[in-house]
Coordinates of C-alpha atoms and ligand atoms in Angstrom, one line a residue:
X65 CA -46.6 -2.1 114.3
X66 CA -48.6 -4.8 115.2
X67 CA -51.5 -5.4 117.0
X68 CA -49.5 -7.0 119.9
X69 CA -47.0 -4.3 119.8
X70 CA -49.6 -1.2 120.4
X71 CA -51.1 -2.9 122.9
X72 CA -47.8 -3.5 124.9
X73 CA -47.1 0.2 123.9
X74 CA -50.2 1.3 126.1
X75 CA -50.7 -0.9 128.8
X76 CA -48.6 0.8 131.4
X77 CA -49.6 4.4 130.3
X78 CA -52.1 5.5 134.1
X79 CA -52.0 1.7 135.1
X80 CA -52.2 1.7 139.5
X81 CA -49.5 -0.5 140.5
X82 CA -51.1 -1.1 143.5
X83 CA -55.1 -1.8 142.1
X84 CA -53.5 -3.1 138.9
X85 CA -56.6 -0.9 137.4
X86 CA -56.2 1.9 135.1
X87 CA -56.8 5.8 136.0
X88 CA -56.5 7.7 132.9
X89 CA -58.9 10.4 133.4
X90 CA -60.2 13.5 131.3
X91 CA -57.0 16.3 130.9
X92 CA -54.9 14.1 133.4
X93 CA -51.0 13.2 132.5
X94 CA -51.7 10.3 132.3
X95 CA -54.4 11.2 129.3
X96 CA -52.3 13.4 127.8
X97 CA -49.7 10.3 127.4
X98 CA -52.5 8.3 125.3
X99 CA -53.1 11.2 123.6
X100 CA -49.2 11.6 122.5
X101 CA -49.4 7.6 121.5
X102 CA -51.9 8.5 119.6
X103 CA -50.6 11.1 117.6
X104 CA -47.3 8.9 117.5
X105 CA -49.5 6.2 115.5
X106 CA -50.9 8.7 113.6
X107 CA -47.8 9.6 112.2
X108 CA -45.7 6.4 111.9
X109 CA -48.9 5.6 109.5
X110 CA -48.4 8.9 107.5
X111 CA -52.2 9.7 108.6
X112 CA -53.0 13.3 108.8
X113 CA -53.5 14.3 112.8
X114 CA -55.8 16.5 114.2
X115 CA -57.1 17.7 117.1
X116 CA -61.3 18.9 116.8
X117 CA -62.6 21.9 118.5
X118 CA -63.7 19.7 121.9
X119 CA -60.2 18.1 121.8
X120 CA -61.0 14.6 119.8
X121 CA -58.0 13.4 117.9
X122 CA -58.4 12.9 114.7
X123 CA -55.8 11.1 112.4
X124 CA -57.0 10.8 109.0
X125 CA -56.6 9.0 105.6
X126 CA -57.3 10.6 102.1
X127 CA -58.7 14.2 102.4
X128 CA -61.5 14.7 105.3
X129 CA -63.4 17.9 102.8
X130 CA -64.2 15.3 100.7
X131 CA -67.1 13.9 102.7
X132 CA -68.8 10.6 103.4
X133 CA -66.0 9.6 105.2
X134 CA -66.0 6.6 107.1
X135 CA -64.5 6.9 110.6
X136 CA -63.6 4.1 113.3
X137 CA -62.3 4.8 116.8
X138 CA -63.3 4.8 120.3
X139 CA -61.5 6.6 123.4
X140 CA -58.5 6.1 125.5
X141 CA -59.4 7.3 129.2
X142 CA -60.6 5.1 131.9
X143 CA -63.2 4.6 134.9
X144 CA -61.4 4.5 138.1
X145 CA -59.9 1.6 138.4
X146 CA -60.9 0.7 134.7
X147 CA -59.4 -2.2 132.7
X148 CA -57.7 -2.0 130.1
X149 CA -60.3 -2.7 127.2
X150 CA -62.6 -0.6 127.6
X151 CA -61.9 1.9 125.2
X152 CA -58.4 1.2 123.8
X153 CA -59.7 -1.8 122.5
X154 CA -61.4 0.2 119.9
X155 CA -58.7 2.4 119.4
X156 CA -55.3 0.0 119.1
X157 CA -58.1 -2.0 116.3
X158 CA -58.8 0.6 114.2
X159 CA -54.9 1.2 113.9
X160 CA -54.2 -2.7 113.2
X161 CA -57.1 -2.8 111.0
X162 CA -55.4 0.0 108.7
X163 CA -52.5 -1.6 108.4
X164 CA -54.3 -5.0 107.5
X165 CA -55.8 -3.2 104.9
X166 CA -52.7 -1.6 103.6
X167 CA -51.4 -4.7 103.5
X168 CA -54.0 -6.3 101.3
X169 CA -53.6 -3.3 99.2
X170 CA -57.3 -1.9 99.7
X171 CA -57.8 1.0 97.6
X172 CA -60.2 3.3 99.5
X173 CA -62.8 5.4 97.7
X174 CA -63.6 7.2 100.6
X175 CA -61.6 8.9 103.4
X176 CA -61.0 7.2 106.4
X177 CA -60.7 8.4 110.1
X178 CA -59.5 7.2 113.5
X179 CA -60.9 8.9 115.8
X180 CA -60.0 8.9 119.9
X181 CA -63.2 10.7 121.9
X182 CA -62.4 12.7 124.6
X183 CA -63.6 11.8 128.5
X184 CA -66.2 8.7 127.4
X185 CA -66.4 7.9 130.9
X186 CA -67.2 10.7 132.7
X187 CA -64.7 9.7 135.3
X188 CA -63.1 13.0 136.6
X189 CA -66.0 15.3 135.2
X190 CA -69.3 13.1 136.6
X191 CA -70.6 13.3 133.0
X192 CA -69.8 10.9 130.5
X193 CA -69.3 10.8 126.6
X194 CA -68.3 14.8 127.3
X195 CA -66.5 15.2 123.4
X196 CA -68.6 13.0 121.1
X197 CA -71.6 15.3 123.3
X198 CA -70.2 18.5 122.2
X199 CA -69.5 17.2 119.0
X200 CA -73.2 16.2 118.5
X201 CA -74.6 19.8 120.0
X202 CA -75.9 17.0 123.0
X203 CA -74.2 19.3 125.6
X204 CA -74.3 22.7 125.4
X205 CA -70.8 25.1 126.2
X206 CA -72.9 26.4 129.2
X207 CA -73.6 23.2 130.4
X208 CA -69.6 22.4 129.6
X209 CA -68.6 25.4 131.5
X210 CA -69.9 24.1 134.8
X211 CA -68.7 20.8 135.2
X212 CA -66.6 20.5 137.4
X213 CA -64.0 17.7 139.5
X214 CA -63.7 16.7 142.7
X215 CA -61.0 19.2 143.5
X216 CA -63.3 22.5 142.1
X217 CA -61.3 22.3 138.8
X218 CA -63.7 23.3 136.0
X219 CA -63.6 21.2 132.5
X220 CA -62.2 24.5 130.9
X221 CA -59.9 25.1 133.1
X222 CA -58.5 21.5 133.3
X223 CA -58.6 21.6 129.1
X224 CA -56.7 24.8 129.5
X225 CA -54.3 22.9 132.3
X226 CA -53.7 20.2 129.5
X227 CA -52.6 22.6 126.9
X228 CA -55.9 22.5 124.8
X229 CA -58.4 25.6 124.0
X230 CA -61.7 25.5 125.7
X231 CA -62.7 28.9 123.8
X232 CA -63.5 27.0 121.0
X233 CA -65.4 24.0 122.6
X234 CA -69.3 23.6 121.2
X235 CA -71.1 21.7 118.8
X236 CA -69.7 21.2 115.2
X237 CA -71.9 20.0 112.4
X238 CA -69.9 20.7 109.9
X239 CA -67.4 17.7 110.8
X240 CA -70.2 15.2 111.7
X241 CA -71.7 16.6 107.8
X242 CA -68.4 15.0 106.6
X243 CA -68.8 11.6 107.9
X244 CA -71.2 8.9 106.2
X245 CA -70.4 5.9 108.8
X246 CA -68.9 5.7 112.1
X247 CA -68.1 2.2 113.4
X248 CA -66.8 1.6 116.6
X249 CA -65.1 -1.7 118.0
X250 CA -65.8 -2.6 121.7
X251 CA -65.2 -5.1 124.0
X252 CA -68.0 -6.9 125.0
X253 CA -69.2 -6.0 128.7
X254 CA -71.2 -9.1 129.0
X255 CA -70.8 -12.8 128.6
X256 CA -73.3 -13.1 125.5
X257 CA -70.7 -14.1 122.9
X258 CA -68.8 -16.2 125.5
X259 CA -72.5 -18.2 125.9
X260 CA -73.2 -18.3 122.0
X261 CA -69.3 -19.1 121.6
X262 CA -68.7 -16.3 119.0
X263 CA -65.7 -14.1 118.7
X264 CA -67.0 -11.1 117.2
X265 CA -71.0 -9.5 117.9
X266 CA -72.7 -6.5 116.3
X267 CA -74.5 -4.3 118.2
X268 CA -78.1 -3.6 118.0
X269 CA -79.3 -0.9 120.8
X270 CA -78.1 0.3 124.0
X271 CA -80.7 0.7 126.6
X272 CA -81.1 4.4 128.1
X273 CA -79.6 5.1 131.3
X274 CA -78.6 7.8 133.3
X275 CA -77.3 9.3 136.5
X276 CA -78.9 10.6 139.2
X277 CA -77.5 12.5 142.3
X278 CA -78.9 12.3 145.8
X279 CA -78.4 14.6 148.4
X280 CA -79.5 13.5 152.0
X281 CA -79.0 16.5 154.6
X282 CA -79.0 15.8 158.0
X283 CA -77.7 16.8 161.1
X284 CA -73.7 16.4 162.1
X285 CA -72.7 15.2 165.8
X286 CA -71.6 13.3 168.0
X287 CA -71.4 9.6 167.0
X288 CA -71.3 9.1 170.9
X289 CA -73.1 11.8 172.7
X290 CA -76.0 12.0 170.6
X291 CA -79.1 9.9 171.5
X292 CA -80.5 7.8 168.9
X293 CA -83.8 9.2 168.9
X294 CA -82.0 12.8 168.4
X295 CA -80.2 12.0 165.2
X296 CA -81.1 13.8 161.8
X297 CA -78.8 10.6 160.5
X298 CA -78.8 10.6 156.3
X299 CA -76.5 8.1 156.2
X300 CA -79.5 5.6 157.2
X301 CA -81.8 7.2 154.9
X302 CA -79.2 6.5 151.9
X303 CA -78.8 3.3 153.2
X304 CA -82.3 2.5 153.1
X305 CA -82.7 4.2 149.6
X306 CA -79.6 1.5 148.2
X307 CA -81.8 -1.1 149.2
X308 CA -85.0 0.5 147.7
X309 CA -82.5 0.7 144.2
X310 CA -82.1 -3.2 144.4
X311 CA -85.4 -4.0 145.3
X312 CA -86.6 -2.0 142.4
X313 CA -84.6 -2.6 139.7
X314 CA -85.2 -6.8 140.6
X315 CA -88.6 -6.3 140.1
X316 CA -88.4 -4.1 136.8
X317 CA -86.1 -6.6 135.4
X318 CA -83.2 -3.2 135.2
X319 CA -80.5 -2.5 137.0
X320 CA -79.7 0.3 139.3
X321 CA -76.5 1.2 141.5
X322 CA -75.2 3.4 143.9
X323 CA -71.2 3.0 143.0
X324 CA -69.9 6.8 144.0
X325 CA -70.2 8.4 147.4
X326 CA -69.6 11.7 149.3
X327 CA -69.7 12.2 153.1
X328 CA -69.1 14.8 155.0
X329 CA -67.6 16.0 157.3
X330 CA -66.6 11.9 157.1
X331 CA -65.4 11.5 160.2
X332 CA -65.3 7.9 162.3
X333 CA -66.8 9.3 165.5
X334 CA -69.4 11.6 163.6
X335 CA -72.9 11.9 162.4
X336 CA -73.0 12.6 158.8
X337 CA -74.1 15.9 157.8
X338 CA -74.4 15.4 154.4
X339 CA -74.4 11.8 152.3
X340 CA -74.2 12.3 148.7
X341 CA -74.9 9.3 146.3
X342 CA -74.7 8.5 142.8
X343 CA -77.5 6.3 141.1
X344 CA -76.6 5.2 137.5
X345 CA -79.9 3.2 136.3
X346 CA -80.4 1.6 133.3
X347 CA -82.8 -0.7 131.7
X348 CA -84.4 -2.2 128.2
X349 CA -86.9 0.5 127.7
X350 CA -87.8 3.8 128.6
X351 CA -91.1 3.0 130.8
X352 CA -89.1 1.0 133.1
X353 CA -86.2 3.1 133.6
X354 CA -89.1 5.7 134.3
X355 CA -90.7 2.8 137.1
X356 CA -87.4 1.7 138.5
X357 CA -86.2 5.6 138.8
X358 CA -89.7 6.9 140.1
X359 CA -89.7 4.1 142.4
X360 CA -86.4 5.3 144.1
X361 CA -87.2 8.4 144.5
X362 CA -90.3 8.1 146.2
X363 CA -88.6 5.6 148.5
X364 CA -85.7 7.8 149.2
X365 CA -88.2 10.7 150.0
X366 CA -90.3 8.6 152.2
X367 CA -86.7 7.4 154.0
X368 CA -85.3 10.8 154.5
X369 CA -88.6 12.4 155.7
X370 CA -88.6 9.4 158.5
X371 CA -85.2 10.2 159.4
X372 CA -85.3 14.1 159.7
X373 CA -83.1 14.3 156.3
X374 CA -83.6 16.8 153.5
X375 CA -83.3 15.0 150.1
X376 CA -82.5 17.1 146.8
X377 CA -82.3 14.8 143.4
X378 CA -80.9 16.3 140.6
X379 CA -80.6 13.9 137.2
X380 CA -77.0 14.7 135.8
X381 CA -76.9 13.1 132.3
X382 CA -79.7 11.2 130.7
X383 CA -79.2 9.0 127.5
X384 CA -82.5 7.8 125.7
X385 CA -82.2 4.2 124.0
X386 CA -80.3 4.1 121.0
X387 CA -81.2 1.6 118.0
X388 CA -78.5 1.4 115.6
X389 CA -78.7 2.2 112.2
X390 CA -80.4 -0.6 110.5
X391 CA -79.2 -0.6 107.4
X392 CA -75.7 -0.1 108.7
X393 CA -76.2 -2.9 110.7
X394 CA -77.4 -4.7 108.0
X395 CA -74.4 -4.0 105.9
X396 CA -72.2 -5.1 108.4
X397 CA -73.8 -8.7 109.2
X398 CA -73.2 -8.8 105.2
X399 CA -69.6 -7.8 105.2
X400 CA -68.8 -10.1 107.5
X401 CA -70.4 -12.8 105.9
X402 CA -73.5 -13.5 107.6
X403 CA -77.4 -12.3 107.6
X404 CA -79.5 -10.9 110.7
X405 CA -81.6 -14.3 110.5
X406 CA -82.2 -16.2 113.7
X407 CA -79.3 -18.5 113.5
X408 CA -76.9 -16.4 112.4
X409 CA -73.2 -16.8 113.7
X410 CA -72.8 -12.8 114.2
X411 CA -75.0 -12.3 116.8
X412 CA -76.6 -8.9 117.8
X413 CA -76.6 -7.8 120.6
X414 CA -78.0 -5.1 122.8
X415 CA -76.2 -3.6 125.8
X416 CA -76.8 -1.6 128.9
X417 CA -72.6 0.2 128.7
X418 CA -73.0 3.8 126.8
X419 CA -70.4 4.2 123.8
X420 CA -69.8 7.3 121.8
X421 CA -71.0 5.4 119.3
X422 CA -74.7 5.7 120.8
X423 CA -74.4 9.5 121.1
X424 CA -73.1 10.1 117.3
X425 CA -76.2 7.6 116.1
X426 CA -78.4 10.8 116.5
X427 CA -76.9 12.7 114.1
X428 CA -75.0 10.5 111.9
X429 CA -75.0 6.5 110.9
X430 CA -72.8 4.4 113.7
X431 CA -72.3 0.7 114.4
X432 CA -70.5 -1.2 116.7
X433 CA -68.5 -4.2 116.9
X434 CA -67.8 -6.5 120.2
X435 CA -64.9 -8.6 121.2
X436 CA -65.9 -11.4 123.3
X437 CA -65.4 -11.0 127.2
X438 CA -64.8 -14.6 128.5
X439 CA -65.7 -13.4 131.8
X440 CA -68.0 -10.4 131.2
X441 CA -66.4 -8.6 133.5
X442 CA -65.3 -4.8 132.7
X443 CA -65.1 -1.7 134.4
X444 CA -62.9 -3.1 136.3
X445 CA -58.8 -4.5 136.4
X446 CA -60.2 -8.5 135.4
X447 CA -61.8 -6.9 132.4
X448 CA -60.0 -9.4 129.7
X449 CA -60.3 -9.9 126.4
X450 CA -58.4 -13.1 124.6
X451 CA -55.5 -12.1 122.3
X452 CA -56.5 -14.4 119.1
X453 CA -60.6 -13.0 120.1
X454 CA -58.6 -9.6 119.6
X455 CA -57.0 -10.5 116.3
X456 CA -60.5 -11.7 115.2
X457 CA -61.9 -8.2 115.7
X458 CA -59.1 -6.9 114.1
X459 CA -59.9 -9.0 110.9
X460 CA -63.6 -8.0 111.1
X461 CA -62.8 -4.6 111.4
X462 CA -61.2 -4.4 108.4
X463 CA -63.3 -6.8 106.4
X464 CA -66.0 -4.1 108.0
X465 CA -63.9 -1.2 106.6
X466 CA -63.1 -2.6 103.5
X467 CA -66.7 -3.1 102.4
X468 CA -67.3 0.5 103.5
X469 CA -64.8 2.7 102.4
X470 CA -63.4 0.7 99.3
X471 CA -66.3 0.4 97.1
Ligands
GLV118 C1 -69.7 3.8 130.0 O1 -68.9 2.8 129.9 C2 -70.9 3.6 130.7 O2 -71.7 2.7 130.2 O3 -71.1 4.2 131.7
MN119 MN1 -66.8 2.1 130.0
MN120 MN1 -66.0 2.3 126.4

């Protein structure tokens, strides 16, 4: 199958007809119909499928006990509203790179893996990279236990729902102990190889980031009875507090958003009780993701104490910076062709997007690859990457692969 082929495969699989955007969210139908294509591809390739403890797919070439594997993959579920790169990208490439190197008759010396992560976005459960975190021991099956969805549905319950075990979630060392590399392909959620005019980047680091939940508490009313100077509003101290975010992260050189909301009771002709926000904040280094973040949170405080408003902050998921594997890195600028010299035509680059990739680089040696994004733009349904930029990483992949597993 080619790489055109898959692709047209998955497109419609959770696809809004409405939004145009993708909603393939943890345990949904519309996840477990990835999850089926995946395990079709698996098999029309003769690979040996799996399903991990947390409820990764695993499809495998050459026998996974024998160790040092090297595994590429990414994950199939979606943001709300998501495009359609962000994730599958990875995943339809590390298929079409197999079968480019089946074709040039690689003979591996290592096993190989593709590898689809479960939830990567967080979308359904508020807390992202949820299988490579288990995986890694980076979320604990307490801390699994309570997540739960906007309708009350718990992640073992919805696991459960889906037809999967959620007895046996929890970390598992032994499969990361069998792995020597794990490369993941990406596309690029930035315009840096559209500016240096490059198809294909390697990544460097990720900066840390996390999410943050606020809680204002006020007092519910009536939006037309009640006096101004009576109102316990929260709304207005969240409001000021979004501004405070911008205003911060400008002057820290980060970012910082408020991109999820909850109000209740969420009525037109009411006064909020309760506005609940969402902060994801990210930025180069830790200090000022500590200044941008401290800043907010003093401003929000200072808000909701001038409004009336009680203000609870609870920090939901933290990621610290990751820095690639060097020599991994390093390998890769030398498999495809290139050194990590000023001047060299395969850039690195360092992101502010989370990847499973980032969470498995504390316990095991990951890389990633990006596609250029002529617009940047992802996250979203104009997230786009060219088809030839996508046969380029296809090519790279495999080149990447190659020089891994096949030596
Ligand atoms: C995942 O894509 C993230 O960076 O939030
Ligand atoms: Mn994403
Ligand atoms: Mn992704």
């Amino acid at each position: 199958m080619t790489f055109h082929s898959m692709w047209a495969e998955l497109l419609p699989i959770g696809r809004d007809s409405a939004s145009g955007g993708y909603r393939r969210y943890a345990w949904t139908g519309a996840d477990a119909d990835c999850r089926t294509w995946f395990q079709e591809q698996a098999e029309a390739r003769g690979l040996t499928y799996e399903v991990d403890r947390n409820g990764n797919q695993w499809a495998w070439l050459g026998d996974p006990a024998a160790g040092n594997a090297v595994v590429t993959g990414s994950h199939l579920d979606s943001v709300p509203d998501g495009g359609a790169f962000d994730g599958p990208l990875g995943v339809v490439s590390s298929f079409a790179a197999l079968d480019e190197l089946r074709s040039r008759n690689a003979r591996f010396t290592k096993p190989l893996a593709i590898v689809n992560f479960g939830d990567e976005e967080g979308a359904r459960f508020g807390l992202a990279c949820v299988g490579s975190r288990l995986t890694a021991g980076q979320l604990t099956v307490e801390q699994a236990h309570r997540l739960t969805d906007g309708d009350g549905i718990t992640l073992p319950r919805a696991m459960e729902a889906a037809g999967y075990d959620p007895d046996t979630i929890g970390a598992d060392p032994e499969r990361l102990a069998r792995i020597g590399a794990f490369v993941e392909l990406h596309v690029e959620q930035g315009r840096a190889l559209d500016l240096s005019g490059d198809r294909v980047g390697i990544a460097g680091a990720i900066w840390p980031h996390g999410r943050w939940r606020f809680d204002f508490r006020g007092e519910a009313n009536h939006a037309g009875t009640t006096r101004l100077a009576d109102r316990r509003d929260p709304m207005l101290s969240y409001a000021e507090t979004v501004l405070a975010a911008r205003r911060e992260a400008e002057l820290a050189g980060a970012v910082a958003t408020f991109g999820k909301i909850v109000v209740e009771p969420n009525g037109v002709n009411a006064i909020p009780s309760l506005v609940r926000g969402w902060l994801d904040s990210r930025a180069a280094d830790q200090e000022r993701l500590d200044t941008v973040v401290g800043g907010i949170e003093k401003a929000a405080r200072a808000y909701a104490e001038a409004h009336g408003v009680d203000l609870d902050i609870v920090r939901e998921s933290f990621t610290p910076v990751v820095e690639f594997d060097h020599a991994l890195r390093d390998e890769l600028a030398r498999i495809l062709g290139k050194d990590t010299d000023p001047g060299l035509k395969v850039p690195v680059l360092g992101t502010g997007a989370g990847h499973d990739a980032g969470i498995l680089s504390g316990s095991i040696p990951t890389a990633m690859l990006f596609v250029r994004n002529p617009t940047g733009v992802s996250h979203s349904p104009a997230e786009h990457a060219a088809e030839d930029d996508c046969v380029a990483g296809v090519t790279a992949l495999a080149d990447v692969l190659e020089g891994l597993a096949c030596r």
